[in-house]
Amino acid sequence: MKRNTRILGRLYALLLNLYPRAYRVEHAEELQAVFNLTVNEAAQRGGFSVIWMSIRELRDLPGGIIFEHWRERRKQRMTTERGSLLTFEPGSWRETLAAVAPFLLLGLLPPLLSLMLLRALIPPWLGIGLTLVLAGLLGGLFVTGIRKGMQRWVLPYVGVVLSLFSVYVFSDLLFGLFSVLVDRRDPWFLRQVVYQGKLWIGLFVATLIIVLVAWVSPRWRSLYWRIRRDWTLLSFALYGASLFALLFTFDDYPYDEPYIMAGMVILAMGGWFYLRSRWLWQRALALFTGLTLAMAVAATGKAVIYSIPGWSSGMFTWQTEAMGTGIMWGWLVTMVFSPILLNLLPRPAERLPTE
Amino acid sequence: MQTNYLSHLPLTETTFYILLSLAPGKKHGYAILKDVQALSNGEVSLSTSTLYSALSRLLDQGLIERISDDPENSAGPGLPRKAYVLSDVGRRVLKAATNRMQALVAAARLRLGEERT
């Protein structure tokens, strides 16, 4: 009898393979264990009980298998409908606030601090202390976000770091490119396009490196799959670079505080609407509007500041200064929007945790 | 919220017995199988596949929860290490189903009593 029960157990194990994979992962072990116990119990009552039990199991098994396949397909269809090509899960208020914090904190606090220091409303040591607190807070948020598996809200922070890499590391590697591609005889506009490209192309390279690392590293593999399902995450990371771009475009400019503050608030609003939106077109519009309006404010600000008598060197005009920011906007928009187009590719199927 | 519970009603006989079996506390699949048989006086004898199809559906509906069980706590060797418990929603659905059946039985008794007189 024991031999027979073992054979029945093996036969049942074979039949379990007919269930959908997800169901097998979840329940096969338990099904097998309960079946073995049921067979053993029936065996104690006699051969007839085993036959009766086997008939009952064999009678119900095909229906159960068909039902589970149908349910699995239904689940997959519902998941596809919920996470269709052009819709995304909106972020919570907390997540959104954490994501736009660098825009608001860096946009509003430093100009206020410098104003208070200028008017001697606070002592210099307090100004330094508050600046360190601000840097510590943002750095802490960045490290927390990375340690938690690079969640969506930390992506703009990553963009800021990438922009630093692009401008101060990668553009130096391309030092010779500027002189090879253009020289003084070329039109100013073309030279600006190449110069700005040299500054910002590193953003794209760094982003590709992140995707590659996430692909090959088991630790970051979940990030890779999140990106594959939602390429706008890369756009959101690149959008973070606009924070640094806004500060960078006002390099050496005086009286730039109101424009930086306005630009940062606009960028924060763009990020806010990105995370709170469900549809792809809403997300794309949020990033485009944020980036465009912020850079428009910056270009206007530069034109206004440049026209202040006695400040500018006179080498350029307010038009060329504003145009430089416009070209920078062109590069940033191109980079932010390239990943969005990848969302038109089919999304990968959901991966089971065991794979 | 009551509408949500009512959307699960009426329960099938199998579902009702499984939820009822879990009402006192957590149970393994095999224990549920035996308990359902006992509760129904042997009238409902579930096969393994029917039981787990029902459990899987109830898990998806949130009426029951699956918990890992300490192997030393297990009722015997060979028993699966997962146990099932009734969720709060499941308990409310079970109560709602019981109330519904009570009302049905009361109505049926009243009408049958009237017919007799």
Coordinates of C-alpha atoms in Angstrom, one line a residue:
Chain A
M1 CA 0.0 0.0 0.0
K2 CA 2.9 2.4 0.9
R3 CA 4.3 1.9 -2.6
N4 CA 0.9 2.8 -4.1
T5 CA 0.6 5.9 -2.1
R6 CA 4.1 7.0 -3.1
I7 CA 3.2 6.4 -6.8
L8 CA 0.0 8.5 -6.3
G9 CA 2.0 11.3 -4.7
R10 CA 4.4 11.3 -7.6
L11 CA 1.6 11.3 -10.1
Y12 CA 0.0 14.2 -8.3
A13 CA 3.3 16.1 -8.3
L14 CA 3.4 15.7 -12.1
L15 CA -0.1 16.9 -12.5
L16 CA 0.6 20.0 -10.4
N17 CA 2.8 21.1 -13.3
L18 CA -0.3 21.8 -15.3
Y19 CA -1.2 24.7 -13.0
P20 CA -0.1 28.3 -13.9
R21 CA 3.4 29.1 -12.8
A22 CA 2.4 31.8 -10.3
Y23 CA -0.1 29.5 -8.7
R24 CA 2.4 26.7 -8.4
V25 CA 5.0 29.0 -6.8
E26 CA 2.3 30.0 -4.3
H27 CA 0.5 26.8 -3.5
A28 CA 2.1 23.7 -5.1
E29 CA 4.1 22.7 -2.0
E30 CA 1.0 22.9 0.2
L31 CA -1.2 21.1 -2.3
Q32 CA 1.3 18.2 -2.4
A33 CA 1.6 18.1 1.3
V34 CA -2.2 18.0 1.9
F35 CA -2.6 15.5 -0.9
N36 CA 0.0 13.2 0.7
L37 CA -1.7 13.4 4.1
T38 CA -5.1 12.7 2.5
V39 CA -3.7 9.7 0.7
N40 CA -2.1 8.3 3.8
E41 CA -5.3 8.8 5.8
A42 CA -7.3 7.0 3.1
A43 CA -4.8 4.2 3.0
Q44 CA -5.3 3.5 6.7
R45 CA -9.0 3.0 6.0
G46 CA -8.3 0.6 3.2
G47 CA -7.9 0.3 -0.5
F48 CA -11.4 1.3 -1.4
S49 CA -11.0 4.6 0.4
V50 CA -7.8 5.3 -1.6
I51 CA -9.6 4.6 -4.9
W52 CA -12.6 6.8 -3.9
M53 CA -10.3 9.6 -2.8
S54 CA -8.2 9.3 -6.0
I55 CA -11.4 9.5 -8.2
R56 CA -12.5 12.6 -6.3
E57 CA -9.1 14.3 -6.8
L58 CA -8.9 13.4 -10.4
R59 CA -12.5 14.6 -11.0
D60 CA -11.8 18.0 -9.5
L61 CA -8.2 18.6 -10.7
P62 CA -8.9 19.4 -14.4
G63 CA -11.6 22.0 -13.4
G64 CA -9.2 23.5 -10.8
I65 CA -6.4 23.8 -13.4
I66 CA -8.7 25.4 -16.0
F67 CA -10.1 27.8 -13.4
E68 CA -6.7 28.9 -12.2
H69 CA -5.4 29.5 -15.8
W70 CA -8.5 31.6 -16.4
R71 CA -8.0 33.5 -13.2
E72 CA -4.3 34.1 -14.0
R73 CA -5.2 35.5 -17.4
R74 CA -7.8 37.7 -15.9
K75 CA -5.3 39.0 -13.3
Q76 CA -2.8 39.8 -16.1
R77 CA -5.4 41.6 -18.1
M78 CA -6.5 43.7 -15.1
T79 CA -2.8 44.5 -14.4
T80 CA -2.3 45.5 -18.0
E81 CA -5.4 47.7 -17.9
R82 CA -4.4 49.4 -14.7
G83 CA -0.8 49.9 -15.8
S84 CA -1.6 50.6 -19.5
L85 CA 1.0 52.2 -21.8
L86 CA 0.1 55.8 -21.1
T87 CA -1.0 55.7 -17.4
F88 CA 1.1 55.7 -14.2
E89 CA 0.5 55.6 -10.5
P90 CA 0.4 59.2 -9.1
G91 CA 2.7 59.9 -6.1
S92 CA 1.5 60.7 -2.6
W93 CA 1.7 64.2 -1.2
R94 CA 4.6 63.1 1.0
E95 CA 6.5 61.5 -1.9
T96 CA 5.9 64.6 -4.0
L97 CA 7.0 67.0 -1.3
A98 CA 10.2 65.1 -0.8
A99 CA 10.9 65.2 -4.6
V100 CA 10.5 68.9 -5.0
A101 CA 12.2 69.8 -1.7
P102 CA 15.6 70.6 -3.4
F103 CA 14.0 73.1 -5.7
L104 CA 12.1 74.8 -2.9
L105 CA 14.9 74.7 -0.3
L106 CA 17.7 75.7 -2.7
G107 CA 15.5 78.2 -4.5
L108 CA 14.1 80.0 -1.5
L109 CA 16.5 79.6 1.5
P110 CA 19.9 80.8 0.1
P111 CA 18.6 84.0 -1.4
L112 CA 16.7 84.8 1.8
L113 CA 19.9 84.0 3.8
S114 CA 22.0 86.2 1.7
L115 CA 19.5 89.0 2.0
M116 CA 19.4 88.7 5.8
L117 CA 23.2 88.6 5.9
L118 CA 23.4 91.6 3.6
R119 CA 21.1 93.6 5.9
A120 CA 22.9 92.2 9.0
L121 CA 19.7 90.7 10.3
I122 CA 21.6 87.6 11.3
P123 CA 25.2 87.1 12.3
P124 CA 27.5 85.4 9.7
W125 CA 28.1 82.3 11.9
L126 CA 24.3 81.7 11.9
G127 CA 24.2 82.1 8.1
I128 CA 27.0 79.5 7.8
G129 CA 25.2 77.2 10.3
L130 CA 21.9 77.4 8.5
T131 CA 23.6 76.7 5.2
L132 CA 25.3 73.6 6.6
V133 CA 21.9 72.5 8.0
L134 CA 20.4 72.9 4.6
A135 CA 23.2 71.0 2.9
G136 CA 22.9 68.3 5.6
L137 CA 19.2 68.0 5.1
L138 CA 19.4 67.6 1.4
G139 CA 22.4 65.3 1.6
G140 CA 20.5 63.2 4.2
L141 CA 17.4 63.0 2.0
F142 CA 19.6 62.0 -1.0
V143 CA 21.4 59.2 0.9
T144 CA 18.1 57.9 2.4
G145 CA 16.5 57.8 -1.1
I146 CA 19.5 55.9 -2.5
R147 CA 19.6 53.4 0.4
K148 CA 15.9 52.8 0.0
G149 CA 16.5 51.5 -3.6
M150 CA 16.5 54.8 -5.4
Q151 CA 12.8 55.6 -5.0
R152 CA 11.0 57.9 -7.4
W153 CA 11.2 61.0 -5.2
V154 CA 15.0 60.9 -5.0
L155 CA 15.5 61.0 -8.8
P156 CA 15.7 64.8 -9.1
Y157 CA 18.5 64.7 -6.5
V158 CA 20.3 62.2 -8.7
G159 CA 19.8 64.6 -11.6
V160 CA 21.6 67.3 -9.7
V161 CA 24.5 65.0 -9.0
L162 CA 24.6 63.9 -12.7
S163 CA 24.6 67.6 -13.8
L164 CA 27.6 68.3 -11.6
F165 CA 29.3 65.3 -13.2
S166 CA 28.4 66.4 -16.6
V167 CA 29.6 70.0 -16.3
Y168 CA 32.7 69.6 -14.1
V169 CA 33.9 66.1 -15.1
F170 CA 32.6 64.9 -18.4
S171 CA 32.9 68.2 -20.2
D172 CA 36.6 68.4 -19.3
L173 CA 37.0 65.0 -21.0
L174 CA 35.6 66.6 -24.1
F175 CA 38.0 69.5 -23.9
G176 CA 39.3 69.1 -27.4
L177 CA 35.9 68.5 -29.0
F178 CA 35.0 72.2 -28.8
S179 CA 37.9 73.3 -30.9
V180 CA 37.6 70.4 -33.4
L181 CA 33.9 71.0 -34.1
V182 CA 33.9 74.8 -34.2
D183 CA 36.3 77.7 -34.3
R184 CA 36.1 81.5 -34.1
R185 CA 35.0 81.8 -37.7
D186 CA 31.8 79.9 -37.2
P187 CA 28.7 81.8 -36.3
W188 CA 28.2 82.6 -32.6
F189 CA 24.9 80.6 -32.4
L190 CA 26.6 77.4 -33.7
R191 CA 29.5 77.8 -31.3
Q192 CA 27.0 78.2 -28.4
V193 CA 25.1 75.1 -29.4
V194 CA 28.4 73.0 -29.4
Y195 CA 29.6 74.6 -26.2
Q196 CA 26.3 74.0 -24.4
G197 CA 26.2 70.4 -25.8
K198 CA 29.7 69.8 -24.4
L199 CA 28.4 70.8 -21.0
W200 CA 25.2 68.8 -21.0
I201 CA 25.9 65.7 -23.1
G202 CA 27.5 64.1 -20.1
L203 CA 24.1 64.0 -18.5
F204 CA 22.9 61.6 -21.1
V205 CA 26.1 59.5 -20.8
A206 CA 25.7 59.3 -17.0
T207 CA 22.1 58.4 -17.3
L208 CA 22.9 55.5 -19.6
I209 CA 25.6 54.4 -17.2
I210 CA 23.0 54.3 -14.4
V211 CA 20.6 52.2 -16.6
L212 CA 23.5 49.8 -17.4
V213 CA 24.6 49.4 -13.8
A214 CA 20.9 48.8 -12.8
W215 CA 20.7 46.2 -15.5
V216 CA 23.8 44.2 -14.6
S217 CA 23.8 44.6 -10.8
P218 CA 21.4 42.3 -8.9
R219 CA 21.1 44.9 -6.1
W220 CA 19.7 47.5 -8.5
R221 CA 17.8 45.1 -10.9
S222 CA 14.4 46.3 -9.5
L223 CA 15.3 49.9 -10.5
Y224 CA 16.1 48.6 -14.0
W225 CA 12.6 47.0 -14.3
R226 CA 11.0 50.1 -12.9
I227 CA 12.7 52.2 -15.6
R228 CA 11.7 49.7 -18.3
R229 CA 8.1 50.0 -17.2
D230 CA 8.2 53.8 -16.9
W231 CA 10.9 55.6 -18.9
T232 CA 9.7 58.9 -17.7
L233 CA 11.6 58.1 -14.5
L234 CA 14.8 59.0 -16.4
S235 CA 13.1 62.2 -17.6
F236 CA 12.4 63.1 -14.0
A237 CA 16.0 62.4 -13.0
L238 CA 17.2 64.6 -15.9
Y239 CA 14.7 67.2 -14.9
G240 CA 16.6 67.5 -11.6
A241 CA 19.6 68.8 -13.7
S242 CA 17.5 71.9 -14.5
L243 CA 18.0 72.9 -10.8
F244 CA 21.8 73.1 -11.3
A245 CA 21.3 74.6 -14.8
L246 CA 19.3 77.5 -13.4
L247 CA 22.0 78.3 -10.9
F248 CA 24.7 77.7 -13.5
T249 CA 23.2 80.1 -16.0
F250 CA 23.3 82.9 -13.4
D251 CA 27.0 82.3 -12.6
D252 CA 28.7 85.6 -11.8
Y253 CA 25.5 87.5 -12.1
P254 CA 24.5 90.0 -9.4
Y255 CA 20.9 90.7 -8.3
D256 CA 19.8 87.3 -9.6
E257 CA 17.9 86.2 -6.4
P258 CA 14.3 87.0 -7.5
Y259 CA 14.8 85.2 -10.8
I260 CA 16.4 82.2 -9.2
M261 CA 13.6 82.1 -6.6
A262 CA 10.9 82.3 -9.3
G263 CA 12.6 79.7 -11.5
M264 CA 13.0 77.3 -8.7
V265 CA 9.3 77.6 -7.6
I266 CA 8.3 77.0 -11.3
L267 CA 10.6 73.9 -11.5
A268 CA 9.1 72.7 -8.2
M269 CA 5.6 73.1 -9.6
G270 CA 6.6 71.1 -12.7
G271 CA 8.0 68.3 -10.6
W272 CA 4.9 68.4 -8.4
F273 CA 2.5 68.1 -11.3
Y274 CA 4.7 65.3 -12.9
L275 CA 4.4 63.1 -9.8
R276 CA 0.7 63.9 -9.2
S277 CA -0.3 63.1 -12.8
R278 CA -1.6 59.8 -14.1
W279 CA -1.3 60.2 -17.9
L280 CA 1.8 60.3 -20.0
W281 CA 0.8 63.5 -21.8
Q282 CA 0.2 65.2 -18.4
R283 CA 3.6 64.2 -17.1
A284 CA 5.4 65.3 -20.3
L285 CA 3.5 68.6 -20.2
A286 CA 4.4 69.2 -16.5
L287 CA 8.1 68.7 -17.2
F288 CA 8.1 70.7 -20.4
T289 CA 6.2 73.6 -18.9
G290 CA 8.3 73.7 -15.7
L291 CA 11.5 73.6 -17.7
T292 CA 10.4 76.1 -20.3
L293 CA 8.9 78.7 -17.9
A294 CA 11.9 78.5 -15.5
M295 CA 14.4 79.0 -18.4
A296 CA 12.2 81.8 -19.8
V297 CA 12.4 83.5 -16.4
A298 CA 16.1 83.0 -16.3
A299 CA 16.6 84.4 -19.9
T300 CA 14.5 87.4 -19.0
G301 CA 16.3 87.9 -15.8
K302 CA 19.7 87.8 -17.5
A303 CA 18.5 90.3 -20.1
V304 CA 17.3 92.6 -17.4
I305 CA 20.4 92.3 -15.3
Y306 CA 22.7 92.7 -18.3
S307 CA 21.1 96.0 -19.2
I308 CA 22.0 97.5 -15.8
P309 CA 24.5 100.2 -16.6
G310 CA 28.1 99.8 -15.3
W311 CA 27.9 96.1 -14.6
S312 CA 28.4 94.2 -17.8
S313 CA 31.8 93.9 -19.6
G314 CA 30.3 95.0 -22.9
M315 CA 31.7 92.0 -24.7
F316 CA 28.3 90.6 -25.3
T317 CA 24.8 91.9 -25.5
W318 CA 21.7 91.1 -23.5
Q319 CA 20.4 89.3 -26.5
T320 CA 23.3 86.9 -26.7
E321 CA 23.1 86.2 -22.9
A322 CA 19.4 85.4 -23.1
M323 CA 20.0 83.3 -26.2
G324 CA 22.7 81.3 -24.4
T325 CA 20.0 80.3 -21.8
G326 CA 17.7 79.5 -24.6
I327 CA 20.2 77.1 -26.2
M328 CA 20.7 75.5 -22.8
W329 CA 16.9 75.0 -22.6
G330 CA 17.0 73.3 -26.0
W331 CA 19.6 70.8 -24.8
L332 CA 17.8 70.1 -21.5
V333 CA 14.5 69.7 -23.2
T334 CA 16.0 67.2 -25.8
M335 CA 17.5 65.2 -23.0
V336 CA 14.5 65.2 -20.7
F337 CA 12.2 64.2 -23.5
S338 CA 14.2 61.5 -25.2
P339 CA 13.3 58.8 -22.5
I340 CA 9.6 59.8 -22.7
L341 CA 9.6 58.6 -26.3
L342 CA 10.8 55.2 -25.1
N343 CA 7.5 54.8 -23.3
L344 CA 5.9 54.2 -26.6
L345 CA 7.7 50.8 -26.7
P346 CA 5.8 47.9 -25.2
R347 CA 6.2 47.5 -21.5
P348 CA 7.9 44.3 -20.2
A349 CA 5.8 41.7 -18.5
E350 CA 5.7 41.7 -14.7
R351 CA 8.5 39.6 -13.3
L352 CA 7.9 37.1 -10.5
P353 CA 10.1 37.6 -7.5
T354 CA 11.7 34.2 -7.9
E355 CA 13.0 34.9 -11.4
Chain B
M1 CA -18.5 49.9 4.0
Q2 CA -21.4 47.6 4.5
T3 CA -22.0 47.5 0.8
N4 CA -18.5 46.0 0.4
Y5 CA -19.3 43.1 2.7
L6 CA -22.7 42.6 1.0
S7 CA -20.9 42.4 -2.4
H8 CA -19.4 39.1 -1.3
L9 CA -22.8 37.6 -0.6
P10 CA -24.3 35.1 -1.1
L11 CA -21.4 32.8 -0.2
T12 CA -21.2 29.4 -1.8
E13 CA -21.5 26.4 0.6
T14 CA -17.8 25.7 0.3
T15 CA -16.8 29.3 1.0
F16 CA -19.1 29.5 3.9
Y17 CA -17.7 26.3 5.5
I18 CA -14.1 27.4 4.9
L19 CA -14.7 30.8 6.5
L20 CA -16.5 29.1 9.4
S21 CA -13.7 26.6 9.8
L22 CA -11.3 29.5 10.2
A23 CA -13.5 31.5 12.6
P24 CA -12.0 30.0 15.9
G25 CA -8.4 30.6 14.7
K26 CA -5.6 29.8 12.2
K27 CA -5.6 26.4 10.4
H28 CA -3.5 24.6 7.9
G29 CA -5.0 23.4 4.6
Y30 CA -5.4 19.8 5.8
A31 CA -7.0 20.9 9.0
I32 CA -9.5 23.0 7.0
L33 CA -10.2 20.0 4.8
K34 CA -11.1 17.9 7.8
D35 CA -13.0 20.6 9.6
V36 CA -15.2 21.4 6.7
Q37 CA -16.0 17.7 6.4
A38 CA -16.9 17.6 10.1
L39 CA -18.9 20.8 10.1
S40 CA -21.0 19.6 7.2
N41 CA -21.5 16.2 8.8
G42 CA -19.6 14.6 5.9
E43 CA -21.8 16.2 3.2
V44 CA -19.0 18.5 1.9
S45 CA -15.9 16.6 1.2
L46 CA -13.4 18.9 -0.6
S47 CA -10.7 17.7 -2.9
T48 CA -7.2 19.3 -2.5
S49 CA -7.5 21.2 -5.7
T50 CA -11.0 22.6 -4.8
L51 CA -9.8 23.6 -1.4
Y52 CA -6.8 25.5 -2.7
S53 CA -8.7 27.2 -5.5
A54 CA -11.1 28.5 -2.9
L55 CA -8.3 29.5 -0.6
S56 CA -6.5 31.3 -3.4
R57 CA -9.7 33.2 -4.4
L58 CA -10.4 34.1 -0.7
L59 CA -6.8 35.4 -0.4
D60 CA -7.3 37.6 -3.4
Q61 CA -10.6 38.9 -2.1
G62 CA -8.9 39.7 1.3
L63 CA -11.3 37.5 3.2
I64 CA -8.5 35.4 4.6
E65 CA -4.8 35.9 5.2
R66 CA -1.9 33.5 4.9
I67 CA 0.7 33.4 7.7
S68 CA 3.9 31.5 8.1
D69 CA 3.7 29.0 10.9
D70 CA 6.5 27.8 13.1
P71 CA 7.3 24.3 12.0
E72 CA 7.5 23.2 15.6
N73 CA 4.0 24.4 16.0
S74 CA 2.8 22.3 13.2
A75 CA 0.2 19.7 13.9
G76 CA 2.3 17.0 12.4
P77 CA 5.1 16.0 10.1
G78 CA 4.5 16.7 6.5
L79 CA 2.1 19.5 7.2
P80 CA 2.6 22.7 5.2
R81 CA 4.2 25.5 7.1
K82 CA 1.6 28.0 6.0
A83 CA -1.6 28.6 7.9
Y84 CA -4.7 30.6 7.1
V85 CA -6.6 33.0 9.3
L86 CA -9.8 34.9 8.9
S87 CA -9.3 38.6 8.1
D88 CA -11.4 41.3 9.7
V89 CA -13.3 41.7 6.4
G90 CA -13.7 37.9 6.2
R91 CA -15.1 37.8 9.7
R92 CA -17.6 40.5 8.9
V93 CA -18.6 38.8 5.7
L94 CA -19.1 35.5 7.6
K95 CA -21.3 37.3 10.1
A96 CA -23.3 39.0 7.3
A97 CA -23.8 35.7 5.6
T98 CA -24.9 34.1 8.8
N99 CA -27.4 36.9 9.4
R100 CA -28.6 36.6 5.9
M101 CA -29.2 32.9 6.3
Q102 CA -30.9 33.5 9.6
A103 CA -33.3 35.9 7.9
L104 CA -33.9 33.4 5.1
V105 CA -34.6 30.6 7.6
A106 CA -36.9 32.8 9.7
A107 CA -38.9 33.8 6.6
A108 CA -39.1 30.2 5.5
R109 CA -40.2 29.0 8.9
L110 CA -42.8 31.7 9.1
R111 CA -44.2 30.9 5.7
L112 CA -44.1 27.1 6.2
G113 CA -45.9 27.7 9.6
E114 CA -48.6 29.8 7.9
E115 CA -49.1 27.1 5.3
R116 CA -49.6 24.4 7.9
T117 CA -52.3 26.4 9.7

